[in-house]
XYZ file of C-alpha atoms in Angstrom:
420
model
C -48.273 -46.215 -58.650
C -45.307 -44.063 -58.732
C -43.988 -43.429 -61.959
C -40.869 -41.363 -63.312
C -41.587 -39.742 -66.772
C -38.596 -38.137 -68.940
C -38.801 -36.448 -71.802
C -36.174 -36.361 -74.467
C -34.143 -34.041 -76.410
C -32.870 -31.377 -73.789
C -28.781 -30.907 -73.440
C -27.911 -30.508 -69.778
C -26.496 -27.649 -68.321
C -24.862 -26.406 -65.286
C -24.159 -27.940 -61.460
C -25.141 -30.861 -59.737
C -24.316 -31.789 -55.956
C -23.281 -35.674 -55.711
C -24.555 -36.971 -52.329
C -22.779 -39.171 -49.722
C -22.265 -42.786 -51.085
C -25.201 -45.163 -50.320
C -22.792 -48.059 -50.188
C -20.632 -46.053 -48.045
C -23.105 -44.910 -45.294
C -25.428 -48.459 -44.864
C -21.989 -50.520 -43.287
C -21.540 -47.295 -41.314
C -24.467 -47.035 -39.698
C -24.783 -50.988 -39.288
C -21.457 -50.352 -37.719
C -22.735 -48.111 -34.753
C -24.348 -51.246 -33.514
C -20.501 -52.116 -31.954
C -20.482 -48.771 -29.589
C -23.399 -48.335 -27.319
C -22.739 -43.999 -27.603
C -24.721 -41.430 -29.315
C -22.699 -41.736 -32.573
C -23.754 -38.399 -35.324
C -23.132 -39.114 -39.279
C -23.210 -36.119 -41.682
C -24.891 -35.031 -45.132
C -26.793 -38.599 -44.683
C -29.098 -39.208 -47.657
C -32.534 -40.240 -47.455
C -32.579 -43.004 -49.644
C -35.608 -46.046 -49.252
C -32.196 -48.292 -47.920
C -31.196 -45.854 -45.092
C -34.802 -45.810 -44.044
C -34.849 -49.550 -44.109
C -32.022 -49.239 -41.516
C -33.148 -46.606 -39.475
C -36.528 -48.487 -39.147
C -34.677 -51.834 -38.284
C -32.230 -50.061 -35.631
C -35.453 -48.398 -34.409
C -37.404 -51.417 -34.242
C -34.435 -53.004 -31.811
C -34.960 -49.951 -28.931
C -32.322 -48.065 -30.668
C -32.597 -44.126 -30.878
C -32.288 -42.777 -33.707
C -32.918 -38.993 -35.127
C -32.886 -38.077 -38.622
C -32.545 -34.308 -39.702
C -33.638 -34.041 -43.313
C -32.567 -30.287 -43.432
C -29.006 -30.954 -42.224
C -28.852 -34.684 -43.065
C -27.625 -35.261 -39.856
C -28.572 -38.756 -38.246
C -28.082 -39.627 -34.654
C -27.735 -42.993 -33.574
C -27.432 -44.014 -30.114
C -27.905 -48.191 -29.340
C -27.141 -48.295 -25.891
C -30.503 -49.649 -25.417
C -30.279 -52.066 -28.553
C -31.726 -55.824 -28.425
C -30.995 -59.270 -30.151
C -32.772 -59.075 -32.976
C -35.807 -61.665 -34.514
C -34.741 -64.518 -36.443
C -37.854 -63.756 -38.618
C -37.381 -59.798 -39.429
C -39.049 -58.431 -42.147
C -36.779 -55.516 -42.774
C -34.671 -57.769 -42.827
C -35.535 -59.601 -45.988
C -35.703 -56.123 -47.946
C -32.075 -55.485 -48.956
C -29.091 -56.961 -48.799
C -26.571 -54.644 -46.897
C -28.994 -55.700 -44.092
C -26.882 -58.659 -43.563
C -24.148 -56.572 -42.302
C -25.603 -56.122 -39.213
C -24.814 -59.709 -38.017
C -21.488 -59.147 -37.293
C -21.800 -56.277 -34.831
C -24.691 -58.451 -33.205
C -22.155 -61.516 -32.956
C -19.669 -59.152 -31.561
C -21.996 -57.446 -29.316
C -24.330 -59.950 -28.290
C -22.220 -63.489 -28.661
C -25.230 -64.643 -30.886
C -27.341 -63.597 -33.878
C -30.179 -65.355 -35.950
C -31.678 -63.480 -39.225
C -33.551 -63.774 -42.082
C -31.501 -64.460 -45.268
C -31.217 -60.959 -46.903
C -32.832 -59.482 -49.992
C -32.449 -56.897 -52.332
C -31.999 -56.325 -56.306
C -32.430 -59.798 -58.155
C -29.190 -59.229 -60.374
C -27.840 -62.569 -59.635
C -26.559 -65.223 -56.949
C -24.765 -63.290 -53.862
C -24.495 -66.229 -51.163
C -23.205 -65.671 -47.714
C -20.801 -68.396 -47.525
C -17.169 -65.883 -47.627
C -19.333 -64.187 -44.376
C -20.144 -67.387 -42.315
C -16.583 -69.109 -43.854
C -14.669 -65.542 -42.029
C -16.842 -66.318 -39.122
C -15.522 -69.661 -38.581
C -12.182 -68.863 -38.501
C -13.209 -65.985 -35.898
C -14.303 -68.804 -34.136
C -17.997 -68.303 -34.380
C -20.377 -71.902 -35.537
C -22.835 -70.823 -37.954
C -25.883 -72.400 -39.422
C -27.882 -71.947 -41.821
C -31.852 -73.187 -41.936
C -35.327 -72.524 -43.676
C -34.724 -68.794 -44.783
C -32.542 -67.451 -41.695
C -29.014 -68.100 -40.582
C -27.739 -68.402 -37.000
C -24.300 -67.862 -35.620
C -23.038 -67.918 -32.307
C -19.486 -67.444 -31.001
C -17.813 -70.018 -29.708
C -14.597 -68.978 -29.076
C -13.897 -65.497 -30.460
C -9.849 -65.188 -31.559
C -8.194 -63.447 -33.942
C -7.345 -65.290 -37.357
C -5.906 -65.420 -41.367
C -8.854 -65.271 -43.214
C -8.751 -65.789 -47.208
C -11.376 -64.476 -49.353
C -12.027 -66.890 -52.659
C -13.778 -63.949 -54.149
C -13.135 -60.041 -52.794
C -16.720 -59.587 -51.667
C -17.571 -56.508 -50.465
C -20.459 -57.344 -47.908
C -17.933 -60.354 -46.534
C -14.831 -57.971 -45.891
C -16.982 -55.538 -44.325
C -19.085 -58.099 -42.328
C -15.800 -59.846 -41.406
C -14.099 -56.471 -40.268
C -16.896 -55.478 -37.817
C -17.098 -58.870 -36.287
C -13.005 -58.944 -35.474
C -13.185 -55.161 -33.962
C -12.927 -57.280 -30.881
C -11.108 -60.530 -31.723
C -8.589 -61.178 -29.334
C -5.178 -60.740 -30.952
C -4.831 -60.015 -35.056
C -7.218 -60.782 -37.900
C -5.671 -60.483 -41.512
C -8.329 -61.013 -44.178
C -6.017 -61.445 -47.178
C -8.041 -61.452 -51.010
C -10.171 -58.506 -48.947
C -12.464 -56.323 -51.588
C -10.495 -52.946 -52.200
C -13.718 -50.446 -52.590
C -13.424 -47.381 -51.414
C -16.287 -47.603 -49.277
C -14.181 -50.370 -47.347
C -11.476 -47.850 -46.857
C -14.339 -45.722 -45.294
C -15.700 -48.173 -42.938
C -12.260 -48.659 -41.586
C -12.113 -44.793 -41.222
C -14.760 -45.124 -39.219
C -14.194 -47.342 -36.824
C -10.773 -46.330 -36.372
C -12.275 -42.873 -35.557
C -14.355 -45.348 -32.617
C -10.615 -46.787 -31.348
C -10.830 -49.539 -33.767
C -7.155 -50.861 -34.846
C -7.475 -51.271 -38.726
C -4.552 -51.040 -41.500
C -4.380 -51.699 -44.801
C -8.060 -51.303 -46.055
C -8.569 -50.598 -49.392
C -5.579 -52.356 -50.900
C -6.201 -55.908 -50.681
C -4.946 -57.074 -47.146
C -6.332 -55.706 -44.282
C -4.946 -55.772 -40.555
C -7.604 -55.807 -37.420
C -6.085 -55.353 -34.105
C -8.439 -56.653 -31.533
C -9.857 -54.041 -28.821
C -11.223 -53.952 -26.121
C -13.878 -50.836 -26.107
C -14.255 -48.633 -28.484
C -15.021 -44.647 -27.624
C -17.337 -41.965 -28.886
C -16.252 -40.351 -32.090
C -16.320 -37.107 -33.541
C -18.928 -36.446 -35.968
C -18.278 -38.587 -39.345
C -18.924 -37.461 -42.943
C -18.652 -40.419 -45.164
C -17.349 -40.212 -48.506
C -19.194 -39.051 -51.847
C -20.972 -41.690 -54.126
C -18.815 -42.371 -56.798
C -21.524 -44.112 -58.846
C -23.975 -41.537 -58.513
C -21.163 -39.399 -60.050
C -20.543 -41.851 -62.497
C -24.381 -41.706 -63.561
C -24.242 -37.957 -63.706
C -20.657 -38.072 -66.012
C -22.808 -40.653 -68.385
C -24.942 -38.028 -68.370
C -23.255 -35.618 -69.471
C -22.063 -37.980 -72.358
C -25.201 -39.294 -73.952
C -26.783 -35.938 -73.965
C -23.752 -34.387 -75.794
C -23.281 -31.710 -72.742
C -20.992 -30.038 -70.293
C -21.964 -30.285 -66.728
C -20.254 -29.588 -63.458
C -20.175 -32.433 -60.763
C -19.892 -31.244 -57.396
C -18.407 -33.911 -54.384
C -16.185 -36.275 -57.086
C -13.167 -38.030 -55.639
C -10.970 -38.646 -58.695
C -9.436 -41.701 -57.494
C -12.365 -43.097 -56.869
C -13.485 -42.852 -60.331
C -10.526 -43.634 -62.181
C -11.699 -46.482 -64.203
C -15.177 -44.597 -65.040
C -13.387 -41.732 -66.406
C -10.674 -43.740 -68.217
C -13.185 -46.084 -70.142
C -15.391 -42.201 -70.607
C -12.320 -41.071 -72.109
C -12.169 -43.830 -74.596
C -15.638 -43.615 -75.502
C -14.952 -39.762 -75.974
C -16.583 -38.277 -72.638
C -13.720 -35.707 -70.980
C -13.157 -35.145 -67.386
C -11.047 -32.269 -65.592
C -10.877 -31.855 -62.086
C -10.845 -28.731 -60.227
C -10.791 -29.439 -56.493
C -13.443 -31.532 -55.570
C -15.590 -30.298 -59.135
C -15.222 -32.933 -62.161
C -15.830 -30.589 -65.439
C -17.528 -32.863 -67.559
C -17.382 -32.700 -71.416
C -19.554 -34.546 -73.326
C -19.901 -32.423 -76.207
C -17.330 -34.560 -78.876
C -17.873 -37.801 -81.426
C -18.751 -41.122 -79.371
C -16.775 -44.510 -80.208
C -17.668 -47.834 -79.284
C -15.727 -49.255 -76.093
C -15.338 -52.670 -74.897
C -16.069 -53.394 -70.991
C -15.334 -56.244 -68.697
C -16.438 -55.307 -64.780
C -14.534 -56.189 -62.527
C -14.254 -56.083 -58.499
C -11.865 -52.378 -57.674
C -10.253 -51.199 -59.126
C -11.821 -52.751 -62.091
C -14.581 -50.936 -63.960
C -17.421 -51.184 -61.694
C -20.441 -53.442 -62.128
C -22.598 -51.065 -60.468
C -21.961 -48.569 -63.740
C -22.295 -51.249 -66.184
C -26.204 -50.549 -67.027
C -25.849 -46.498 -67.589
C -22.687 -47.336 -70.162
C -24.832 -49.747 -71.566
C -27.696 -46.307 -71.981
C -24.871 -44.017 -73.634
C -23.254 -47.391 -75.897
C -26.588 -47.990 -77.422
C -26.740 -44.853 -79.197
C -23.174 -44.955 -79.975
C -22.245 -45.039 -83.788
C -20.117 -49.142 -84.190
C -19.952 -51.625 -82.102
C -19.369 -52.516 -78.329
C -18.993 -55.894 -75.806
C -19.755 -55.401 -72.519
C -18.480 -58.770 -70.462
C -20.616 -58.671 -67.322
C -18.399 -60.925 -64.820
C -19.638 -59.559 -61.231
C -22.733 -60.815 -61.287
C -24.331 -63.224 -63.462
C -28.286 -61.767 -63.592
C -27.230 -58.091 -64.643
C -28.949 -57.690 -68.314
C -32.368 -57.608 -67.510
C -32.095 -53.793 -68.292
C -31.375 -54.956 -71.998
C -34.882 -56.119 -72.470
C -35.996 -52.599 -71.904
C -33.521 -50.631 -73.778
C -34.287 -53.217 -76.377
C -38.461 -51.848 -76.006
C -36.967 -48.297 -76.669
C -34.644 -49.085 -80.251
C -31.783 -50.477 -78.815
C -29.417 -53.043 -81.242
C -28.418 -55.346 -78.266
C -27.562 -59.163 -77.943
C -27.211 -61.443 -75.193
C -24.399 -64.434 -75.401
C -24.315 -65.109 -71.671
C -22.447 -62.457 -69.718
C -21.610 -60.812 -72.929
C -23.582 -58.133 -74.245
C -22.879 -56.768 -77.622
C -24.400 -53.385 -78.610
C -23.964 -52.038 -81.538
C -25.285 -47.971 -81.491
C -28.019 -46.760 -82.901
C -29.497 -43.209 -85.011
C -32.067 -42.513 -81.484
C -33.771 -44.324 -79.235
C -37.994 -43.483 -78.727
C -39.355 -42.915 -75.848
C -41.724 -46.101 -74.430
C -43.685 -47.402 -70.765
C -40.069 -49.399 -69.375
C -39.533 -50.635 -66.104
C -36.591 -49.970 -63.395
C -35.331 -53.787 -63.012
C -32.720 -52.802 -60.844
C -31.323 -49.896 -58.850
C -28.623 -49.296 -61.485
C -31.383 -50.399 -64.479
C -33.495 -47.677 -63.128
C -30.775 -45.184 -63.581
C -30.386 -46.348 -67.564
C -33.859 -46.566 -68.364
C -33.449 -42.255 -66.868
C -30.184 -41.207 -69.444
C -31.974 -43.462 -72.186
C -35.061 -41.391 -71.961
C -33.234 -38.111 -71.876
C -32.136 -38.488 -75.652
C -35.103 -40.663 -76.865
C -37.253 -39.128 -78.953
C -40.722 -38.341 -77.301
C -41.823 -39.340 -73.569
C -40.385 -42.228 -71.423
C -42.049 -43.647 -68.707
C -40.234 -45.083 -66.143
C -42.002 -48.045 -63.464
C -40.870 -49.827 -60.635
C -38.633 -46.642 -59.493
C -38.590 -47.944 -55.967
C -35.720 -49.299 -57.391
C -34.231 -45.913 -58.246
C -35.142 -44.393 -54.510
C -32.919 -47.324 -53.309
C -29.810 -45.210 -54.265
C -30.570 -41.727 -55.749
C -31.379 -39.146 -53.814
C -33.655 -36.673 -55.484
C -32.949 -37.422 -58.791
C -35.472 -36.243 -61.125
C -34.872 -32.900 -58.950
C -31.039 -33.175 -59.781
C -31.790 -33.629 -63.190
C -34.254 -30.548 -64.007
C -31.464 -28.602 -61.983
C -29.265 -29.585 -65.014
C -32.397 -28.518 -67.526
C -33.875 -32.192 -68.439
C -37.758 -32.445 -68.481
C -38.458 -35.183 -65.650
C -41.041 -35.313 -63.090
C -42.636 -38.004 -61.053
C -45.862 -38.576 -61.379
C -48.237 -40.926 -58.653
C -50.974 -42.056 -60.936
């Protein structure tokens, strides 16, 4: 059994390269479905969820060619097919999902197996099939799959209750080639939406607006062959890296940041006294002053982002006073307080509020990786707990780091993986 082990007490020190966003890259590449063309994406990372993809997109006569060197992935689907109702790759995360609307727009029909993932709390599909309905496609949904087919495919106004992420993108793919104009008002204003549409306007696609709320789709006909496509950095990866920096009392250098993107990470940093300066695409990162407690509420963009919730969490439990985080994404996002909890922590539970109230250390413990982002706490806890952490369950981690205990002992932390 895999196991990450991290011992405490280091300060960090020097660069670290921030790779291309995992939430940014798995709609892109589910995306490539709509254009039956040798399509290349850049600096891909090798995470367990891009595998899951490549497997699934292999699996349905697509070719696909992965250069780990480069990072370079080809994709070509020209010879895709309809996919199994029953698909067990499927059922192993949740961006999977995504790939029914390219099917629907490609194929006129699609049947799946409801979609797994992290168990951090309800995320139903019923903004995706409610988009598809006003597309014009009947949906159903049955015994652990769901089945749409298109009925009569038109452009439409489509409002969100809720700015989901999956639902936007699922819901832009599908109207690529909607007769006349989809608007998807309420739509989720991630960055990694505004990437999507980047890249499927680099295919022909006819998409304004994304990333501020309401986005325009222009129906098409065809799409073409684009250029090679870099998608952007991972902002939370950067994020965990900047908490980092904070909780061991260091400066580091982050390589690949987009300040915008980051904005409400490095304002609620600031306020917790963590300093950022830019320099290009480099984030200086100063951790070195006094700590105060913060109060968080996440919130879909640009709100403070759930998926950095857990690693503030790591660097407010050791942080002198006392802090409320307000968790109102998703509703199953603690369970990484039961660990930090095994390890010192001062934390309690009211329902989606959290309040932590810092600590003199932390001591290192066996903990588990709940979650993907858990996985990343239960790493910058161990870093300043006294004595040896070890870390299970880090198939959670692989899901969205890329080499990070090597990223880490770049920095100078003690952390190895270990497959006893």
């Amino acid at each position: 059994m895999e196991k990450i082990i991290v011992r405490g007490g280091r300060k960090l020190q020097g660069e670290v390269d921030i790779s291309v966003a995992k939430n940014a890259v798995l709609p892109i590449i589910v995306a490539t479905i709509l254009n039956p063309t040798e399509i290349i994406l850049r600096k891909v990372p090798m995470l367990e969820d891009v595998t899951v993809l490549i497997n699934l997109l292999r699996e349905l006569n697509c070719e696909v060619k992965f250069s780990p060197i480069t990072g370079d992935l080809k994709i070509n689907t020209s010879n895709l097919k309809e996919i199994e109702g029953n698909n067990e790759l499927i059922r192993k995360m949740r961006a999977s999902f995504l790939v029914m609307g390219p099917m629907l727009a490609r194929f006129g029909r699609c049947k799946i197996s409801m979609p797994g993932g992290c168990n951090i709390g309800s995320r139903p599909v019923d903004l995706h099939l409610k988009g598809f309905k006003a597309l014009g496609i009947d949906s159903e949904i049955g015994y652990g799959y769901v089945e749409a087919k298109i009925k009569n495919l038109h452009g439409n106004r489509i409002y969100l209750d809720f700015p989901s992420v999956g639902a936007t993108e699922n819901i832009m793919m599908t109207s690529v080639f909607a007769p006349g104009v989809t608007i998807i008002e309420n739509a989720a204003e991630e960055p990694e939406i505004w990437d999507l549409a980047r890249f499927l306007n680099s295919m022909g696609a006819k998409i304004e607006g994304a990333g501020y709320g309401r986005i325009t789709i222009h129906g098409v006909s065809e799409l073409k062959q684009p250029e090679p496509f870099t998608p952007i950095f991972d902002r939370i990866e950067a994020g965990t890296f900047m908490v980092a920096a904070g909780i061991t009392n260091s400066k580091i250098t982050i390589n690949g940041v987009n300040e915008e993107h980051l904005m409400p990470t490095i304002e609620k940093l600031k306020e917790c006294g963590v300093y950022c300066k830019m320099d290009g695409e480099k984030m200086i990162v100063d951790g070195t002053g006094e700590k105060r407690p913060v109060d968080i509420k996440t919130m879909p963009y640009p709100g403070f982002p759930t998926d950095m919730q857990a690693q503030m969490m790591a660097l407010l439990s050791i942080t002198k006073g006392a802090s409320v985080i307000t968790e109102t994404v998703f509703e199953n996002r603690f369970m990484h307080v039961g660990e930090l909890g095994r390890m010192g922590a001062n934390i309690k539970i009211d329902g989606r509020v959290a309040i932590v109230e810092g600590v003199n250390n932390l001591t290192g413990c066996q903990v588990k990786a709940t979650d993907l982002r858990a996985g990343a706490a239960m790493i910058l806890a161990g870093l300043v707990a006294n004595g040896q952490t070890e870390i299970g369950e880090i198939y959670h981690i692989d899901r969205g780091y890329t080499n990070i205990e090597d990223k880490f002992r770049k920095l100078g932390a003690e952390i190895y993986r270990t497959y006893r």
